Amino acid sequence: MNRNIFALQRIARRTFSSSGRRLENHVPQKQKRFQENDGMPIHLKGGVSDSLLYRATMGITVLGGAYVVYELVKWGCPKKA
Amino acid sequence: MAHQAHAYHMVDPSPWPLTGAIAALLMTSGLAVWFHQHSMILMAIGTVLMLLTMYQWWRDIVREGTFQGHHTPPVQKGLRYGMILFITSEVFFFLGFFWAFYHASLAPTPELGGCWPPTGIFTLDPLEVPLLNTAVLLASGVTVTWAHHSMMGGDRKQAIQSLTMTIVLGFYFTVLQAMEYVDAPFTIGDGVYGATFFVATGFHGLHVMIGSIFLAVCLLRQIKHHFTSGHHFGFEAAAWYWHFVDVVWLFLYVSIYWWGS
């Protein structure tokens, strides 16, 4: 009876679907990837998606910063009525 | 490749402090533009930039600690000091609002009717939803402690279950409090009672939401095997923050809901 229960447990734990892969421990692979000596700073070390996100963020920073300076200069120098 | 002769972490140059500072500038000036020119665009851009900064900065910290091993014991000690100091600053933040509440309620002015609660204010019954909220947060303090002990004991499944329960309880508190806000017989504009009530409980509610998000990120990291039984400071920091949120609520409940009713 116990042998059957153990066999059932073993089968239940086997997962062939992608949801099983998601529950696996991928930390060792990540550790290997992020410890590669490629000279990249941490915020770009993850690959292309890092660069895209960085560029989008910096783009908003520069454009937004310029817009705020423009607004502040406009507010600081009101036109005479 | 050069190796360091010390256990400390010399971080790579990072753009996130700059983008975060510009985000703060955009959010605050955006607030002023919203007040005076009725446009929310600048504030929205600032908020988006703040969210992008937070995501990428904290993602990098996870990479540095969990994937690169930079969080040695001395580094972790520094992170602990940092979190303790941050929570202490938040205590002082709330202290101000409690000061305002006690200043107004201990010596109520003639304009209020010389009494507290002021004349015309119908307070919420402290033994109804506010008491339930107290029970919910206290229970969440138990479940987060359960999660910690599970984590320390290497019990992955129980850690995930109890951490999930903690987040569900936090969400339940937020929903209950939102319903209270909608049904309250007074508003933030109802004199000093309304102002102190909604500003103090409002900032608390915001901290519950922030704490819930912090715990949810920890849940995701626990599922992804980031934490070990001996090293899980991100979770500990979230648990400390959560206990702080719980304690603030206890003070709010006793002071504003109970004594102040």
mmCIF file of C-alpha atoms in Angstrom, chain B residues 75-251:
data_model
loop_
_atom_site.group_PDB
_atom_site.id
_atom_site.type_symbol
_atom_site.label_atom_id
_atom_site.label_comp_id
_atom_site.label_asym_id
_atom_site.label_seq_id
_atom_site.Cartn_x
_atom_site.Cartn_y
_atom_site.Cartn_z
ATOM 1 C CA VAL B 75 27.325 44.840 3.886
ATOM 2 C CA GLN B 76 24.164 43.223 5.272
ATOM 3 C CA LYS B 77 24.813 44.967 8.613
ATOM 4 C CA GLY B 78 24.868 48.282 6.759
ATOM 5 C CA LEU B 79 21.605 47.427 4.998
ATOM 6 C CA ARG B 80 20.040 46.600 8.386
ATOM 7 C CA TYR B 81 21.166 49.941 9.839
ATOM 8 C CA GLY B 82 19.778 51.651 6.745
ATOM 9 C CA MET B 83 16.339 50.054 7.034
ATOM 10 C CA ILE B 84 16.177 50.784 10.778
ATOM 11 C CA LEU B 85 17.070 54.435 10.183
ATOM 12 C CA PHE B 86 14.494 54.713 7.405
ATOM 13 C CA ILE B 87 11.727 53.248 9.576
ATOM 14 C CA THR B 88 12.784 55.603 12.400
ATOM 15 C CA SER B 89 12.368 58.551 10.022
ATOM 16 C CA GLU B 90 8.881 57.272 9.188
ATOM 17 C CA VAL B 91 8.069 57.086 12.908
ATOM 18 C CA PHE B 92 8.920 60.784 13.169
ATOM 19 C CA PHE B 93 6.764 61.465 10.106
ATOM 20 C CA PHE B 94 3.726 59.955 11.839
ATOM 21 C CA LEU B 95 4.668 61.578 15.145
ATOM 22 C CA GLY B 96 3.914 64.943 13.532
ATOM 23 C CA PHE B 97 0.375 63.942 12.637
ATOM 24 C CA PHE B 98 -0.240 62.513 16.102
ATOM 25 C CA TRP B 99 1.073 65.820 17.525
ATOM 26 C CA ALA B 100 -1.460 67.697 15.406
ATOM 27 C CA PHE B 101 -4.262 65.391 16.565
ATOM 28 C CA TYR B 102 -3.439 65.699 20.271
ATOM 29 C CA HIS B 103 -2.866 69.469 19.982
ATOM 30 C CA ALA B 104 -6.389 69.876 18.573
ATOM 31 C CA SER B 105 -8.157 67.299 20.733
ATOM 32 C CA LEU B 106 -6.647 67.874 24.186
ATOM 33 C CA ALA B 107 -7.661 71.573 24.187
ATOM 34 C CA PRO B 108 -10.604 71.876 21.779
ATOM 35 C CA THR B 109 -11.288 75.488 20.803
ATOM 36 C CA PRO B 110 -14.625 77.314 21.280
ATOM 37 C CA GLU B 111 -15.138 77.110 17.490
ATOM 38 C CA LEU B 112 -15.430 73.319 17.885
ATOM 39 C CA GLY B 113 -17.876 73.675 20.770
ATOM 40 C CA GLY B 114 -15.148 73.303 23.380
ATOM 41 C CA CYS B 115 -15.436 69.511 23.189
ATOM 42 C CA TRP B 116 -13.924 66.521 21.391
ATOM 43 C CA PRO B 117 -15.263 65.126 19.169
ATOM 44 C CA PRO B 118 -16.357 68.560 17.951
ATOM 45 C CA THR B 119 -20.040 69.479 17.865
ATOM 46 C CA GLY B 120 -21.753 68.069 14.787
ATOM 47 C CA ILE B 121 -19.178 65.352 14.108
ATOM 48 C CA PHE B 122 -20.574 61.796 14.107
ATOM 49 C CA THR B 123 -17.579 59.553 14.753
ATOM 50 C CA LEU B 124 -17.148 55.979 13.519
ATOM 51 C CA ASP B 125 -17.977 53.261 16.062
ATOM 52 C CA PRO B 126 -14.587 51.917 17.199
ATOM 53 C CA LEU B 127 -16.108 48.484 17.880
ATOM 54 C CA GLU B 128 -17.254 47.970 14.278
ATOM 55 C CA VAL B 129 -15.002 47.978 11.168
ATOM 56 C CA PRO B 130 -12.057 49.678 12.946
ATOM 57 C CA LEU B 131 -11.898 46.781 15.423
ATOM 58 C CA LEU B 132 -12.037 44.283 12.544
ATOM 59 C CA ASN B 133 -9.196 46.192 10.897
ATOM 60 C CA THR B 134 -7.202 45.883 14.112
ATOM 61 C CA ALA B 135 -7.757 42.116 14.167
ATOM 62 C CA VAL B 136 -6.803 41.858 10.483
ATOM 63 C CA LEU B 137 -3.487 43.661 10.960
ATOM 64 C CA LEU B 138 -2.635 41.788 14.158
ATOM 65 C CA ALA B 139 -3.331 38.499 12.351
ATOM 66 C CA SER B 140 -1.098 39.632 9.490
ATOM 67 C CA GLY B 141 1.672 40.229 12.021
ATOM 68 C CA VAL B 142 1.296 36.613 13.110
ATOM 69 C CA THR B 143 1.338 35.285 9.533
ATOM 70 C CA VAL B 144 4.429 37.291 8.575
ATOM 71 C CA THR B 145 6.235 35.892 11.640
ATOM 72 C CA TRP B 146 5.095 32.419 10.605
ATOM 73 C CA ALA B 147 6.553 33.088 7.155
ATOM 74 C CA HIS B 148 9.870 34.121 8.694
ATOM 75 C CA HIS B 149 10.124 31.001 10.847
ATOM 76 C CA SER B 150 9.196 28.840 7.851
ATOM 77 C CA MET B 151 11.919 30.517 5.834
ATOM 78 C CA MET B 152 14.507 30.043 8.575
ATOM 79 C CA GLY B 153 13.484 26.393 8.875
ATOM 80 C CA GLY B 154 13.815 25.831 5.125
ATOM 81 C CA ASP B 155 10.083 25.080 4.737
ATOM 82 C CA ARG B 156 9.528 26.591 1.291
ATOM 83 C CA LYS B 157 5.849 25.689 0.918
ATOM 84 C CA GLN B 158 4.763 27.066 4.301
ATOM 85 C CA ALA B 159 6.782 30.238 3.746
ATOM 86 C CA ILE B 160 4.936 30.819 0.470
ATOM 87 C CA GLN B 161 1.543 30.047 2.046
ATOM 88 C CA SER B 162 1.967 32.267 5.110
ATOM 89 C CA LEU B 163 3.478 35.128 3.102
ATOM 90 C CA THR B 164 0.529 34.930 0.688
ATOM 91 C CA MET B 165 -1.868 35.007 3.653
ATOM 92 C CA THR B 166 -0.112 38.117 4.976
ATOM 93 C CA ILE B 167 -0.560 39.904 1.660
ATOM 94 C CA VAL B 168 -4.228 38.857 1.437
ATOM 95 C CA LEU B 169 -4.834 40.248 4.949
ATOM 96 C CA GLY B 170 -3.124 43.511 3.979
ATOM 97 C CA PHE B 171 -5.315 43.754 0.908
ATOM 98 C CA TYR B 172 -8.407 42.991 3.008
ATOM 99 C CA PHE B 173 -7.477 45.865 5.377
ATOM 100 C CA THR B 174 -7.134 48.235 2.428
ATOM 101 C CA VAL B 175 -10.530 47.242 0.994
ATOM 102 C CA LEU B 176 -12.253 47.606 4.388
ATOM 103 C CA GLN B 177 -10.640 50.995 4.978
ATOM 104 C CA ALA B 178 -11.613 52.196 1.493
ATOM 105 C CA MET B 179 -15.223 51.242 2.211
ATOM 106 C CA GLU B 180 -15.043 53.120 5.527
ATOM 107 C CA TYR B 181 -13.723 56.196 3.707
ATOM 108 C CA VAL B 182 -16.622 56.140 1.228
ATOM 109 C CA ASP B 183 -19.255 55.658 3.951
ATOM 110 C CA ALA B 184 -17.813 58.031 6.573
ATOM 111 C CA PRO B 185 -20.291 60.681 7.762
ATOM 112 C CA PHE B 186 -17.539 63.348 7.726
ATOM 113 C CA THR B 187 -14.960 64.511 5.156
ATOM 114 C CA ILE B 188 -11.386 65.829 5.202
ATOM 115 C CA GLY B 189 -12.894 69.333 4.974
ATOM 116 C CA ASP B 190 -14.870 68.977 8.202
ATOM 117 C CA GLY B 191 -12.647 71.091 10.376
ATOM 118 C CA VAL B 192 -9.654 69.926 12.330
ATOM 119 C CA TYR B 193 -11.378 66.597 13.139
ATOM 120 C CA GLY B 194 -11.715 65.645 9.486
ATOM 121 C CA ALA B 195 -8.250 66.949 8.645
ATOM 122 C CA THR B 196 -6.423 65.043 11.393
ATOM 123 C CA PHE B 197 -8.488 61.884 10.823
ATOM 124 C CA PHE B 198 -8.018 61.593 7.064
ATOM 125 C CA VAL B 199 -4.409 62.795 6.900
ATOM 126 C CA ALA B 200 -3.251 60.412 9.653
ATOM 127 C CA THR B 201 -5.280 57.382 8.528
ATOM 128 C CA GLY B 202 -4.705 58.254 4.877
ATOM 129 C CA PHE B 203 -0.918 58.221 5.164
ATOM 130 C CA HIS B 204 -1.223 55.013 7.176
ATOM 131 C CA GLY B 205 -3.289 53.440 4.390
ATOM 132 C CA LEU B 206 -0.648 54.486 1.865
ATOM 133 C CA HIS B 207 1.980 52.751 3.997
ATOM 134 C CA VAL B 208 -0.177 49.601 4.132
ATOM 135 C CA MET B 209 -0.249 49.610 0.315
ATOM 136 C CA ILE B 210 3.515 50.164 0.092
ATOM 137 C CA GLY B 211 4.120 47.400 2.650
ATOM 138 C CA SER B 212 1.838 45.019 0.761
ATOM 139 C CA ILE B 213 3.762 45.659 -2.466
ATOM 140 C CA PHE B 214 7.075 45.095 -0.634
ATOM 141 C CA LEU B 215 5.754 41.765 0.727
ATOM 142 C CA ALA B 216 4.445 40.793 -2.730
ATOM 143 C CA VAL B 217 7.909 41.360 -4.223
ATOM 144 C CA CYS B 218 9.324 39.160 -1.442
ATOM 145 C CA LEU B 219 6.752 36.477 -2.278
ATOM 146 C CA LEU B 220 7.846 36.549 -5.909
ATOM 147 C CA ARG B 221 11.499 36.291 -4.852
ATOM 148 C CA GLN B 222 10.725 33.427 -2.443
ATOM 149 C CA ILE B 223 9.002 31.523 -5.284
ATOM 150 C CA LYS B 224 12.066 32.151 -7.466
ATOM 151 C CA HIS B 225 14.378 30.645 -4.811
ATOM 152 C CA HIS B 226 16.211 33.931 -4.090
ATOM 153 C CA PHE B 227 16.063 33.460 -0.305
ATOM 154 C CA THR B 228 17.995 30.910 1.731
ATOM 155 C CA SER B 229 17.313 29.803 5.304
ATOM 156 C CA GLY B 230 20.285 31.849 6.512
ATOM 157 C CA HIS B 231 20.121 34.881 4.200
ATOM 158 C CA HIS B 232 16.854 36.617 3.408
ATOM 159 C CA PHE B 233 17.330 40.215 4.478
ATOM 160 C CA GLY B 234 14.956 41.626 1.836
ATOM 161 C CA PHE B 235 12.150 39.676 3.478
ATOM 162 C CA GLU B 236 13.256 40.727 6.980
ATOM 163 C CA ALA B 237 13.202 44.373 5.901
ATOM 164 C CA ALA B 238 9.661 43.907 4.543
ATOM 165 C CA ALA B 239 8.603 42.206 7.778
ATOM 166 C CA TRP B 240 10.063 45.063 9.891
ATOM 167 C CA TYR B 241 8.203 47.577 7.734
ATOM 168 C CA TRP B 242 5.002 45.561 8.083
ATOM 169 C CA HIS B 243 5.281 45.442 11.898
ATOM 170 C CA PHE B 244 5.858 49.229 11.887
ATOM 171 C CA VAL B 245 2.654 49.689 9.845
ATOM 172 C CA ASP B 246 0.807 47.468 12.324
ATOM 173 C CA VAL B 247 2.069 49.437 15.347
ATOM 174 C CA VAL B 248 1.106 52.775 13.749
ATOM 175 C CA TRP B 249 -2.405 51.414 13.257
ATOM 176 C CA LEU B 250 -2.596 50.412 16.940
ATOM 177 C CA PHE B 251 -1.705 53.975 17.942
#
